[in-house]
Coordinates of C-alpha atoms in Angstrom, one line a residue:
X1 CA 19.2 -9.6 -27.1
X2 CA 17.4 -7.7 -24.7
X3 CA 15.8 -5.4 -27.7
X4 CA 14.8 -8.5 -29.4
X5 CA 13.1 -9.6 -26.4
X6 CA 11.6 -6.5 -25.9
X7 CA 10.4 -5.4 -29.3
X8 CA 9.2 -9.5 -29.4
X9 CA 6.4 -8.7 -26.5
X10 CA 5.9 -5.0 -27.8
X11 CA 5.2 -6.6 -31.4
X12 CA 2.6 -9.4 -30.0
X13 CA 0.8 -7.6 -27.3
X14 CA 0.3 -4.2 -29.3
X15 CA 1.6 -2.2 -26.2
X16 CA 2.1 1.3 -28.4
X17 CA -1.2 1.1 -28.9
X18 CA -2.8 1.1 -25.5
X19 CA -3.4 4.2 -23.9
X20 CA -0.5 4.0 -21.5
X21 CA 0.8 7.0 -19.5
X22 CA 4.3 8.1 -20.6
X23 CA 6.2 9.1 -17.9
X24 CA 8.7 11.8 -17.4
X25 CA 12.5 11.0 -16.0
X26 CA 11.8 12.6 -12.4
X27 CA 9.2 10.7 -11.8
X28 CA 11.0 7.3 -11.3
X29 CA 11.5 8.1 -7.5
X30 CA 9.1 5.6 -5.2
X31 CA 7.0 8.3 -4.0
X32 CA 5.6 8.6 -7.5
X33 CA 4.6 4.8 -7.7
X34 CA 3.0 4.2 -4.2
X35 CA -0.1 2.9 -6.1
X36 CA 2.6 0.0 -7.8
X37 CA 3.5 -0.9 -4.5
X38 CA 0.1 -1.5 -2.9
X39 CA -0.6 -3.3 -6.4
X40 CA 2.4 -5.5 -5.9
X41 CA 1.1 -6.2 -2.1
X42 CA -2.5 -7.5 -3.8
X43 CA -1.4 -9.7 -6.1
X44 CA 1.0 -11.5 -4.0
X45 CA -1.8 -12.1 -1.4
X46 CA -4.3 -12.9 -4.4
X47 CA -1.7 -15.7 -5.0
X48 CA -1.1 -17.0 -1.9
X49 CA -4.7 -17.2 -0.9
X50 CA -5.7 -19.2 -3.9
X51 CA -2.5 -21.7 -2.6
X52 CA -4.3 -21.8 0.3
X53 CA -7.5 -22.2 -0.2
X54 CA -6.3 -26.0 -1.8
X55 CA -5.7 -27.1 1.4
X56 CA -8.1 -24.5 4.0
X57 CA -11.2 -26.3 5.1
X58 CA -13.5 -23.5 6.4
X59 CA -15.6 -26.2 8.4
X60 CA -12.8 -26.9 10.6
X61 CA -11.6 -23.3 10.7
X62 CA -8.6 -23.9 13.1
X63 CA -7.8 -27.3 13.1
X64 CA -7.5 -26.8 9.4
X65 CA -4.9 -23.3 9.6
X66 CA -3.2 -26.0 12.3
X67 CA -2.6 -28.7 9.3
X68 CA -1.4 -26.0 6.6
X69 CA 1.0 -24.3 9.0
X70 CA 2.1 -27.8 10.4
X71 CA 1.7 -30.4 7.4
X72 CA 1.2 -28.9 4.3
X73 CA 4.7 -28.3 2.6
X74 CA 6.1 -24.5 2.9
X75 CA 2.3 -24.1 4.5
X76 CA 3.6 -21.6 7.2
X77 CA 5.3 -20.0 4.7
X78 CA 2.3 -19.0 2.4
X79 CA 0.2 -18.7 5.3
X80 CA 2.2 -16.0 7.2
X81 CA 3.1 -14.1 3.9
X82 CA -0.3 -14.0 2.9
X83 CA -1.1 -12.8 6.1
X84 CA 1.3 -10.3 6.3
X85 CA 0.7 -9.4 2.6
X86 CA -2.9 -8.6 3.3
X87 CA -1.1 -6.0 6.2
X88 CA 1.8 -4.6 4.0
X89 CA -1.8 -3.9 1.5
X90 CA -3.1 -1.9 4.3
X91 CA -0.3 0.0 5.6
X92 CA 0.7 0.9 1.8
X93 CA -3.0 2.3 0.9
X94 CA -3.4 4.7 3.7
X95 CA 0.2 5.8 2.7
X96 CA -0.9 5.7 -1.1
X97 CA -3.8 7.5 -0.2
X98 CA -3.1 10.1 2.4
X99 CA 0.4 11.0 0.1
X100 CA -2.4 11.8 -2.7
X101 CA -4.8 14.0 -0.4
X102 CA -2.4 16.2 0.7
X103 CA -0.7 16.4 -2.6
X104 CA -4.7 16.8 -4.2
X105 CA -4.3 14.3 -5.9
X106 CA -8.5 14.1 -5.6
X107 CA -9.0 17.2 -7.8
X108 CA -10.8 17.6 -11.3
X109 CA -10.2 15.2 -13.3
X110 CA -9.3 12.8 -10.6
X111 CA -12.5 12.6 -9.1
X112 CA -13.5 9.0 -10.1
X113 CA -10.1 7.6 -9.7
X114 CA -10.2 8.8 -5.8
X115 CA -13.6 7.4 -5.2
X116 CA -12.7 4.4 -6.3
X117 CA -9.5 4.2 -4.2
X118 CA -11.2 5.2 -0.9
X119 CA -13.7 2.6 -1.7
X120 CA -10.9 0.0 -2.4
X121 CA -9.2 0.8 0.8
X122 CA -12.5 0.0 2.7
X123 CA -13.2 -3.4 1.0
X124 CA -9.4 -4.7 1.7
X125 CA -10.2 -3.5 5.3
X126 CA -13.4 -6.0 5.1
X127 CA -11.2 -8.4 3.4
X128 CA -8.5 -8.0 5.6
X129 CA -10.4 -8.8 9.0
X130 CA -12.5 -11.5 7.3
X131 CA -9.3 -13.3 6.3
X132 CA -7.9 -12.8 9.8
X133 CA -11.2 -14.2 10.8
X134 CA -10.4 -17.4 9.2
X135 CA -7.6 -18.5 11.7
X136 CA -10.5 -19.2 14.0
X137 CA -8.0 -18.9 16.8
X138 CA -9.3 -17.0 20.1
X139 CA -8.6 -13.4 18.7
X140 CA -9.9 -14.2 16.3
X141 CA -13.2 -15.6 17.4
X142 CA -13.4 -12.5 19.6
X143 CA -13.2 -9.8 16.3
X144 CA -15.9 -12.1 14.7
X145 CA -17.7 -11.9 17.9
X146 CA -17.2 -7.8 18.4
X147 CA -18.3 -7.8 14.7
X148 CA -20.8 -9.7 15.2
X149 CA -22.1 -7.8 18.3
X150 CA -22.0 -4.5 16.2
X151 CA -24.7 -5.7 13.5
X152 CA -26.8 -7.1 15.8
X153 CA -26.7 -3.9 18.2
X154 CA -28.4 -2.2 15.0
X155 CA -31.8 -2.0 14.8
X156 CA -33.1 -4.4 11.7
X157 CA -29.7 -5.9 11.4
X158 CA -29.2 -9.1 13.5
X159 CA -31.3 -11.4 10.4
X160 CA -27.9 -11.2 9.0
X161 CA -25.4 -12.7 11.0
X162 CA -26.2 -15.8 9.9
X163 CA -25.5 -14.6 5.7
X164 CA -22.6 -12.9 7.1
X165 CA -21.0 -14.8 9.5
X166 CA -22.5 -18.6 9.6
X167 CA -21.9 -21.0 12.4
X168 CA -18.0 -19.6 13.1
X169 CA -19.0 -20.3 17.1
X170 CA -18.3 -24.3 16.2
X171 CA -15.5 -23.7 14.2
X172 CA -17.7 -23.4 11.2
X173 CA -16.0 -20.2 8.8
X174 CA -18.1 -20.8 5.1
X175 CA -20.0 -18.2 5.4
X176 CA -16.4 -15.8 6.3
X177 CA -14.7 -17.8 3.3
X178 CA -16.9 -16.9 0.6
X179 CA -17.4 -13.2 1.6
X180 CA -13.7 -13.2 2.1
X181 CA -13.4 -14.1 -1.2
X182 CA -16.1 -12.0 -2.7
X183 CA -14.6 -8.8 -1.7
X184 CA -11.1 -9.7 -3.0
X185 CA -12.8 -10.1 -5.8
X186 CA -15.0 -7.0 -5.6
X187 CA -11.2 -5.4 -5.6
X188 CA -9.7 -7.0 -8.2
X189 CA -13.0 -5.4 -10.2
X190 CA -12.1 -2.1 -9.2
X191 CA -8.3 -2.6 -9.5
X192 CA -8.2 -2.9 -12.9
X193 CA -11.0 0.1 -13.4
X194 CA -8.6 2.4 -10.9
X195 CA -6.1 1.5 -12.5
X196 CA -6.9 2.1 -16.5
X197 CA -8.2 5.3 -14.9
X198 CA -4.3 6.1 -13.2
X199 CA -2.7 5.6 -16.9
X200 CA -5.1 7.1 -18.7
X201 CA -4.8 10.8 -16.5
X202 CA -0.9 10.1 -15.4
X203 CA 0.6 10.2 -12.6
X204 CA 0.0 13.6 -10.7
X205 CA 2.9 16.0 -11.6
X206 CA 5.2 17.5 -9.3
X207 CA 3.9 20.9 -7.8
X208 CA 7.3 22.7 -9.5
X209 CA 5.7 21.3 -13.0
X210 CA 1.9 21.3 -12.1
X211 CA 1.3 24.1 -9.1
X212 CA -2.6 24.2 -9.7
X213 CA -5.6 21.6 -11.0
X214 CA -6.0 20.6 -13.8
X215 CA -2.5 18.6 -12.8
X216 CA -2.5 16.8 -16.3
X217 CA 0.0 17.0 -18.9
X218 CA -1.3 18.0 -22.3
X219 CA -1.0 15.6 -25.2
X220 CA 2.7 17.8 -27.0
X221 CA 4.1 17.3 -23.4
X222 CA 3.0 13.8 -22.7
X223 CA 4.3 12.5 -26.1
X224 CA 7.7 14.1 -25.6
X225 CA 8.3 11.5 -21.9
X226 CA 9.1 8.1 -21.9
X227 CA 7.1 5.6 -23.4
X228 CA 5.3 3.3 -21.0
X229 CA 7.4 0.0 -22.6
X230 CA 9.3 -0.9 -21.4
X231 CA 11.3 1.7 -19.3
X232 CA 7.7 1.6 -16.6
X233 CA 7.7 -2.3 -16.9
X234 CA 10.9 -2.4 -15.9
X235 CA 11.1 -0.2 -12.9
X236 CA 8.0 -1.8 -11.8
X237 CA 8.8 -5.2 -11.5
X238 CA 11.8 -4.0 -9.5
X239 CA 9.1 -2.9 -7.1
X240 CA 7.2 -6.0 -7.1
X241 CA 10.2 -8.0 -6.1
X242 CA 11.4 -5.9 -3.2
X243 CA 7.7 -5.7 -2.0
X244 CA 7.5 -9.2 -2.7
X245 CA 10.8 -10.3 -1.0
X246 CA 9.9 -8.2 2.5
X247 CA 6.4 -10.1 2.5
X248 CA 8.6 -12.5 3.1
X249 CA 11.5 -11.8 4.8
X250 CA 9.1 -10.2 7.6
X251 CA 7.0 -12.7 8.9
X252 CA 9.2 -15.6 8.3
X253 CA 12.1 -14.4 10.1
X254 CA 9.1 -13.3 13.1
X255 CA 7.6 -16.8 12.9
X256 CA 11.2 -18.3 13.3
X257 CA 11.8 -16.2 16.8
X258 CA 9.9 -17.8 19.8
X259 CA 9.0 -16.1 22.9
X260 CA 8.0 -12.5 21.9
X261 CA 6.1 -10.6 24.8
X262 CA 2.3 -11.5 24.8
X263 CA 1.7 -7.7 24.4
X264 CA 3.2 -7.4 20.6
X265 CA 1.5 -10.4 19.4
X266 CA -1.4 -8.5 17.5
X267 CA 1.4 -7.0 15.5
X268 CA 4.4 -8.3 15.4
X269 CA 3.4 -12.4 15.5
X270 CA 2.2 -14.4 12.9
X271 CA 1.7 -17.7 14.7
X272 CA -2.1 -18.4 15.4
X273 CA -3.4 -18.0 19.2
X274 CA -4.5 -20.8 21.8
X275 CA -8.2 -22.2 19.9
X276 CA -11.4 -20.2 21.6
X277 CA -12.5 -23.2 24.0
X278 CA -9.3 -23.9 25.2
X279 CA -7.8 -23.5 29.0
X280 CA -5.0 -21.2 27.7
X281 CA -7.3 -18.5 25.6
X282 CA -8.3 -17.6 29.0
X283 CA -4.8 -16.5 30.1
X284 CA -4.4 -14.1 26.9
X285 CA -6.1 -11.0 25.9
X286 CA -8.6 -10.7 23.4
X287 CA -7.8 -8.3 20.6
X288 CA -9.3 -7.5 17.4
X289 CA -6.5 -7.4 14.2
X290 CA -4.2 -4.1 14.4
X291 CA -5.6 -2.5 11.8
X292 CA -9.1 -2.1 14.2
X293 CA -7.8 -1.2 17.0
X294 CA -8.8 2.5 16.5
X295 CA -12.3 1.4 15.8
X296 CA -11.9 -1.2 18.8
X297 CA -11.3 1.9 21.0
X298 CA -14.0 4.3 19.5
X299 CA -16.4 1.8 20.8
X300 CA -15.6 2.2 24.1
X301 CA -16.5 5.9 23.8
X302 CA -20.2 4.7 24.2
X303 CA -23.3 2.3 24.2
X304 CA -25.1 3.8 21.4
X305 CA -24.0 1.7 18.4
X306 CA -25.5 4.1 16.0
X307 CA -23.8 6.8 17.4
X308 CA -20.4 4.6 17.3
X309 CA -21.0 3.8 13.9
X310 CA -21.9 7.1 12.5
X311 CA -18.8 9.2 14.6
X312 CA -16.1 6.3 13.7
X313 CA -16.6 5.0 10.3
X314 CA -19.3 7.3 8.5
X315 CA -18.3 10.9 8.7
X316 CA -15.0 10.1 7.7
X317 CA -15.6 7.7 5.0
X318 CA -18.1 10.8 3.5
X319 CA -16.0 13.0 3.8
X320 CA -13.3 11.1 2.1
X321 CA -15.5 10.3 -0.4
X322 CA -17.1 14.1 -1.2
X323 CA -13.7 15.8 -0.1
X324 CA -13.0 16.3 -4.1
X325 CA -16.2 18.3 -4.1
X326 CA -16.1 20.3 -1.3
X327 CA -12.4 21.3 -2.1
X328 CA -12.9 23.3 -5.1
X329 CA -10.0 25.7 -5.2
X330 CA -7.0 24.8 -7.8
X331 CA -4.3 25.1 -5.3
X332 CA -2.5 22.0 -5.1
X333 CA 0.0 23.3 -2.1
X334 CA -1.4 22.0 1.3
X335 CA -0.8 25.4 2.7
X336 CA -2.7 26.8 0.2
X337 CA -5.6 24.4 1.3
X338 CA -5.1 24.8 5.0
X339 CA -8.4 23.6 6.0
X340 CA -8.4 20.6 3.9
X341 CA -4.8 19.8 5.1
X342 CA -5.6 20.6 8.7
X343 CA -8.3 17.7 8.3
X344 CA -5.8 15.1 6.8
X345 CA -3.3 15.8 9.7
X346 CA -6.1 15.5 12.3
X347 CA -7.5 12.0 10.7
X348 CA -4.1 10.6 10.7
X349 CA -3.4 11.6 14.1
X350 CA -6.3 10.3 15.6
X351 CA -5.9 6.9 13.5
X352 CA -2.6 6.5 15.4
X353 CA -3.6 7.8 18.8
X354 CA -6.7 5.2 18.7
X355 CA -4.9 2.5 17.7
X356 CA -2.1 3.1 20.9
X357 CA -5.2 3.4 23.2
X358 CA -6.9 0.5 22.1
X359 CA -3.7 -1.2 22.3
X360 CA -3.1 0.1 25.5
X361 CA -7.0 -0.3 27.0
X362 CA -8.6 -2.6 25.0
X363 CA -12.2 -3.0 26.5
X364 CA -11.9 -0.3 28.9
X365 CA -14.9 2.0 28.6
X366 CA -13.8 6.2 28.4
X367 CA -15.6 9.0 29.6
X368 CA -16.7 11.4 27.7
X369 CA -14.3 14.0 29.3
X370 CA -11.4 11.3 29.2
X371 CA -12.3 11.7 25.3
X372 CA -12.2 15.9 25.4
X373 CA -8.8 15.5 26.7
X374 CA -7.8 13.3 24.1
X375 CA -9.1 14.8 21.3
X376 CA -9.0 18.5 21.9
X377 CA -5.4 19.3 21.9
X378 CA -4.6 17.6 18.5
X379 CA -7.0 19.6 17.0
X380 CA -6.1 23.2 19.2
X381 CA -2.7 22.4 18.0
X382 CA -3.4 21.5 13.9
X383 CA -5.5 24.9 14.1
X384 CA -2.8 27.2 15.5
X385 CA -0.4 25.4 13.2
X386 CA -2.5 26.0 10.0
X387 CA -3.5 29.9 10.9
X388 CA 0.3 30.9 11.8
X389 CA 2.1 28.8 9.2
X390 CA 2.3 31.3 5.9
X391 CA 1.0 30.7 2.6
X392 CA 3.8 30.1 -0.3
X393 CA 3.7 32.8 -3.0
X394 CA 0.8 32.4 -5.8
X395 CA 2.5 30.5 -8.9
X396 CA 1.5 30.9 -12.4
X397 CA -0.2 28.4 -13.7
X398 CA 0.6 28.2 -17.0
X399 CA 1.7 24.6 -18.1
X400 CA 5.6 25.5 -16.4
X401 CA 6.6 22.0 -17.0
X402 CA 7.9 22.8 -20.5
X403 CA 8.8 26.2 -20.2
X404 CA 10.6 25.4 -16.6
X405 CA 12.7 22.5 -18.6
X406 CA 12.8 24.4 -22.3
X407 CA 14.4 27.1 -19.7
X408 CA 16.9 25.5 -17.8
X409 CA 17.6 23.3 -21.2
X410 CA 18.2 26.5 -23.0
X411 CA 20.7 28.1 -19.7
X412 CA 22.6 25.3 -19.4
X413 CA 22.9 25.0 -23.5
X414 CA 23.9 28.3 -23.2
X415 CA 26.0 27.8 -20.6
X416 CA 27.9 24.3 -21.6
X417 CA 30.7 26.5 -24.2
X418 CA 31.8 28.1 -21.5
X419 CA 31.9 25.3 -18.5
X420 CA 35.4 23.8 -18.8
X421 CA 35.9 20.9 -20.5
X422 CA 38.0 18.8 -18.3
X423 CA 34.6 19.3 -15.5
X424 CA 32.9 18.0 -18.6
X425 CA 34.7 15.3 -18.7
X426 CA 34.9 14.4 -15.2
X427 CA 31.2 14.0 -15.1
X428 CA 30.9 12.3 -17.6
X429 CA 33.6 9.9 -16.5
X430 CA 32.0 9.9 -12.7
X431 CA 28.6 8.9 -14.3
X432 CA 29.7 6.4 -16.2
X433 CA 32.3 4.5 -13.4
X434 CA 28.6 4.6 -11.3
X435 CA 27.3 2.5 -14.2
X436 CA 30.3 0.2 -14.1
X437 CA 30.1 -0.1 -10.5
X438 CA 26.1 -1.2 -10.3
X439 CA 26.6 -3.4 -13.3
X440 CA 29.2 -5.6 -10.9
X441 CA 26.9 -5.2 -8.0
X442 CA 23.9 -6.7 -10.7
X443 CA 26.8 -9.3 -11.2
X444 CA 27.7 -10.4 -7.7
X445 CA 23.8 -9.5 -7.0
X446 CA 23.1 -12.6 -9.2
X447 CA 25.3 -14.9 -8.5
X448 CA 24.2 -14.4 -4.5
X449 CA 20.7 -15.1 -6.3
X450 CA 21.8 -18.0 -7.7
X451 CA 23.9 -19.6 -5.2
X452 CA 20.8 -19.2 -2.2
X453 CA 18.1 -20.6 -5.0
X454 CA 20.1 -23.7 -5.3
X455 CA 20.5 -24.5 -1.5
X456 CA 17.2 -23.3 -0.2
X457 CA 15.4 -26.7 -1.4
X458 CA 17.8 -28.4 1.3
X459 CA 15.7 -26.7 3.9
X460 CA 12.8 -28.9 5.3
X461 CA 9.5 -28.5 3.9
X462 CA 7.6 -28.5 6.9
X463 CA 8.0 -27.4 10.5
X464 CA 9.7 -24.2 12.2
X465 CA 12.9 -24.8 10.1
X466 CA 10.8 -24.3 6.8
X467 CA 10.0 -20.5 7.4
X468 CA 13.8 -21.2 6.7
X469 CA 12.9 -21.3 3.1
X470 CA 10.5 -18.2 3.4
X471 CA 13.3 -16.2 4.5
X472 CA 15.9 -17.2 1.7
X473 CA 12.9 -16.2 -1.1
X474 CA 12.6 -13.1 0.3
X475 CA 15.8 -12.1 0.1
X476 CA 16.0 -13.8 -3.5
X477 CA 13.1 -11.7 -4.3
X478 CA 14.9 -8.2 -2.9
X479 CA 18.4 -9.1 -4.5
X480 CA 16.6 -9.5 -8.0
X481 CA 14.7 -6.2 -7.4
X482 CA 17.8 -4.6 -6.6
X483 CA 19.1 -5.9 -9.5
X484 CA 16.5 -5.1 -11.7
X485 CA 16.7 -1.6 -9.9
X486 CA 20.7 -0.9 -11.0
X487 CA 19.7 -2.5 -14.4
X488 CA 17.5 0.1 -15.3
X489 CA 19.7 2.9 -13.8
X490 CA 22.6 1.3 -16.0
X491 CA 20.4 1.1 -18.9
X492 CA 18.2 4.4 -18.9
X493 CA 19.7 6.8 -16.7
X494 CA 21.0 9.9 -18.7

């Protein structure tokens, strides 16, 4: 039945004829599929912004995020998911992307597909805080207002704030909306280019199979992997239904708490703050979304915008962006690129350092020897590191990923006469009592599936009880992508 199905789509959409990469059996590990993950995170949040933006009025910016959360059925629930799928975005691209710099993931003839990713992980940045802008709550009034204060500070810059941020001081966000939904779009644009580009070159290769750029497998190795239907559809959508279901599960089950510490509100609660004009915003402290902080920080370093601007956001997006140019070696092994990889551990550091400090200080101006302190020893340290750590041994280069497998094919051909045949047997018998056991698990998996999607429409649509029902679809969604997980382990594992 499920051939029929499959051949059925295969048949009408002409999938052996699209370019699509074929993909080895070591590569279905998550690490390999990072990019599927922050894909999964996108369209969920494409979704459940469009469901909102039915009901969002950005002339009444609050009061109308009030009436979703409050009166709109399951509103809170595709309010805070959205939210939190716009974060789970984030946190999944710098992994995504910092995975693929120190695995070079950059080099020839990955150029373009980088580029493009760096400059998709600064537009959902921009989308991110002009989404969060929406609330219109006081934080985030205040990150419109710091935002606001940063273009104007530079010189020939302040004409814009009305194009770019309209009249949000009276509740007013149409000017955040469209812009907000201009750059999703501007993503969705380079999703699908970034992402033709991924299938066309592969996935990068493990270093064992691929120790030096180019990291591509030729055309007699690519056609002898799996084909991309529907063995890569499969495993996928068992990774959009676990990313799915924690979207979920995560801010729902937050939401449904009450009383968390005023301190962890910028990340770990979804409900809106007191509204800007009110008697309570004065009691609370302002702070721009999480995923600023650092920048937040950095411009408390000093007065000169330019300078702020051009230290905090434009080196390192240049570099990012020219890093596949000015790495030009072949070596793939970050210790073979010490310089390169010393970089990468630096920027990451100081991402997370930033963000505790600005967490920590928000607002408080640092001196510039305050700032020595802070920064020098990361990088003493990374240096020392990088000089005394040795260099792994030079590998040949010379297409392994055949030869290594032709080789260890060949030994353990070799080797099977003589291997007894009751172990044979035994693994062969362990291997296939694993398959029996995660076809139950698929069993009871589903019937748990079943059993919470018939009593969740028993939980109130609206109010505090609904995120509720935001909770139970998560974990629907996670029990079908563990399911669809065993499934393809039952069906394809060797």
């Amino acid at each position: 039945m499920s051939d029929r199905v499959s051949n059925w789509f295969k048949e009408r959409l002409g999938l052996d004829d699209l370019p699509f990469f074929r993909t080895p059996d070591y590569m279905y590990k998550v690490n390999f599929w990072l990019g599927a993950l922050v894909a999964s995170a996108f369209i969920y949040t494409v979704i459940s912004g469009l469901i909102l933006l039915l009901y969002y009025n950005p002339d009444q910016g609050y009061e109308s995020t009030l009436f979703i959360i409050d009166k709109v059925p399951y509103g809170s629930v595709a309010l805070y998911s959205h939210l939190y799928g716009a974060y789970a975005m984030i946190i999944l691209a710098y992994v995504h992307m910092f995975r693929n710099y120190f695995a070079g993931a950059y080099k020839r003839p990955r150029e373009l597909l980088w580029i493009i990713g760096v400059i998709m992980l600064v537009l959902t940045l921009g989308t991110s805080f002009l989404g969060y802008s929406l609330i219109g709550d006081a934080l985030a009034t205040s990150a419109v207002d710091v935002g606001a204060g940063i273009v104007s500070s530079v010189p020939g810059l302040s004409g814009l704030l009305p194009v770019l941020f309209g009249n949000y001081d009276a509740g007013q966000y149409g000017r955040v909306l469209a812009l907000h939904i201009i750059f999703a779009a501007l993503i969705g644009v380079l999703f699908v280019f970034h992402f033709f580009l991924a299938e066309h070159y592969g996935m990068m290769p493990s270093r064992k199979e691929k120790p030096k750029a180019p990291a591509v497998y030729t055309k007699e190795e690519w056609m002898k992997f799996n084909p991309w239907w529907p063995r890569n559809f499969v495993y996928m959508m068992s990774l959009v239904f676990l990313t799915w279901g924690f979207i979920l599960v995560i801010p729902n089950a937050l939401s449904y708490l009450s009383g968390l510490p005023q301190q962890l509100n910028p990340f770990l609660n979804p409900k809106p703050a007191p509204p800007p004009n009110s008697p309570a915003a004065a009691h609370i402290t302002t702070y721009p979304p999480w995923f600023f902080l650092f920048l937040y920080k950095m411009a408390d370093f000093t007065n000169n915008v330019l300078l702020f601007l051009f230290f905090s956001s434009i080196i390192p997006l240049v570099y990012l962006i020219v890093v596949p140019f000015l790495d030009r070696s072949p070596e793939l092994h970050p210790l073979k690129r010490k310089v390169f990889t010393g970089i990468g551990i630096l920027m990451i550091t100081y991402l997370i350092q930033n963000t505790i400090w600005g967490d920590l200080t928000p607002g408080v101006p640092i001196p510039f020897s305050q700032q020595i302190m802070a920064f020098l020893p990361p990088a003493v340290i990374v240096a020392i590191g990088m000089y005394f750590l040795p260099s792994p041994k030079t590998e040949a280069n010379t297409s392994p990923s055949l030869t290594q497998s032709t080789s260890i094919t060949k030994m353990m051909t070799q080797n099977l006469p003589n291997l007894p045949i009751k172990a044979v047997g035994k693994v062969e018998v362990a291997s296939e009592t694993k398959k029996k056991f995660a076809e139950i698990l698929i069993s009871i998996l589903f019937i748990m599936a079943v059993i919470l999607a018939a009593q969740i429409w028993t939980i109130p649509s609206t109010g505090s009880a609904s995120n509720l029902f935001g909770i139970d679809l998560g974990l629907i969604f996670i029990m079908l992508g563990e399911a669809i997980s065993l499934y393809h382990y039952v069906v394809y594992r060797k």
